[in-house]
Amino acid sequence: MELVCPAGTPHALRTAVDIGADAVYCGFQDETNARNFPGLNFSPEELREGVSYAHRRGTKVLVAINTFARAGGTRLWQQAVEEAVRAGADAIILADIGVIGWACRTFPEQRLHLSVQAAATTPAAIRFYVERYGIKRVVLPRVLTVDEIATLIAAISCEAEVFAFGGLCVMTEGRCQLSSYATGESPNMNGVCSPAEHVEYRQEGGELAARLGGFTIDRYPEGQPAAYPTLCKGRFKVHGKAQHIFEEPASLDTLPLLSALRKAGVRALKIEGRQRGKAYLTATVKAFREALNALEASAEPVVHDLGRLTEGGRGTTGAYRKTWR
Amino acid sequence: MLPRLPLELAAYVMMRRILARNPRLIARLGTHASKRFAIDPLDCPFVFLIEPGADRPRLRVLDSIEPGQWDARIAGAMIVLAGLLEGIYDGDALFFSRDLTIEGDTAAVVALRNAIEDSELDPGQLSGVPDWLAPLVSNSVHTLARRFRSLLGAPTGAGPSGTDLR
């Protein structure tokens, strides 16, 4: 299985390449990618340098242009595709069907992947993208069990990539409006969930209050683990009791499932976290590289504890090992 | 009371070297380059007030600082802040574990974190010694920092493990 690693900056790209990524994924410094955070991402020049660095070491570069184009403003997304092609990207990860159609017509030789943001979870949906637009790989939404993934892969003709580690959200990828509700901006349209400009942390009476768009979404008593300032991880009063009503803060960790995912026919594993630092990147890439090498060699897997890097201090196998139905 | 001037001078020289070796750092900060960042080592009797600025960076060492003096404040134990700069710790993980506190302009903090993450902050290169000596200085600094973390019970990996670092 191919190990696909996040690169939020050129330095992260070089780090991921040097420590064993088979591919890295990255995006431009604008709303065309779903990690449009301050200080993050690549200029076109930085992408060209990054692709050159990666290719010299045999690593692929996948460029995420995975937000939905604005009506009347599609040129920005087209320019991003042009820059990615010019830089020599090995694949472009797209979500918007209009951008996919344009990229397919304009650059028929360019390899295209279907972003998780497109939320394609059925053989019929995926076949449509493959037959109509020549999509070579689908990144599967994080809603399927390993058995369901195996069944799905058997019914499609393109490669399947799944998330292996990192942040989780409410799993309506490409359709979640929670951030929009509180801030007017969303990962789908603006490339950022809970934009930092709308986030405020304040110490109040021994608690850390987290606010998003003026709404208090959680209060953390001293010593209690904090979470990302997203509505889906917030605690709200229901029947008089403050609780997580969408999901509890936890990070996906598939280290115990690698063998099952390989058997299911998964072609690539993606580590989430372009917004994370070098320390996170180094630890996660090393852990998965070693685990995959051990799997290939049928050797005893090296045990890694990535718990210290997880949100809420907890790892989960999420929907892959679904226990709630 | 510690003499502030030598510390301020040393920190200022270090900041200038970081900016000189990482010309893209200011560009990554974008409009946040003109913000005032309070870097507050909670276990030390001083606070750094940094204004990266596009033209003329400023750095001051103060005894204490009031909310009106900064746009964004980043606070944690000195060993944690140093580990962040060294790339040993992950900022998000430190935030999750509450070993790092941020206040004020969250976007400015995120921009600063990402700009630093993209930078080459090799202690040897930044120390001003000749290039041939730089690896020796870097190794010594990393070894010393590792021993300090061990001595203080700070985590040795990429993030905290629940240990109280203060």
Short mmCIF file of N, CA and C in Angstrom, two decimals, chain A residues 31 137 244 276 278:
data_model
loop_
_atom_site.label_atom_id
_atom_site.label_comp_id
_atom_site.label_asym_id
_atom_site.label_seq_id
_atom_site.Cartn_x
_atom_site.Cartn_y
_atom_site.Cartn_z
N GLU A 31 -8.37 29.51 -1.42
CA GLU A 31 -9.53 28.70 -1.05
C GLU A 31 -9.76 27.51 -1.98
N ARG A 137 -8.33 7.25 -9.04
CA ARG A 137 -8.36 6.82 -7.63
C ARG A 137 -9.45 7.59 -6.90
N HIS A 244 -21.11 16.07 24.43
CA HIS A 244 -20.82 16.09 22.99
C HIS A 244 -22.05 15.51 22.28
N ARG A 276 -0.62 20.23 10.72
CA ARG A 276 0.19 19.83 11.87
C ARG A 276 1.68 20.10 11.61
N LYS A 278 6.10 19.56 12.18
CA LYS A 278 7.13 18.57 11.82
C LYS A 278 7.12 17.38 12.77
#
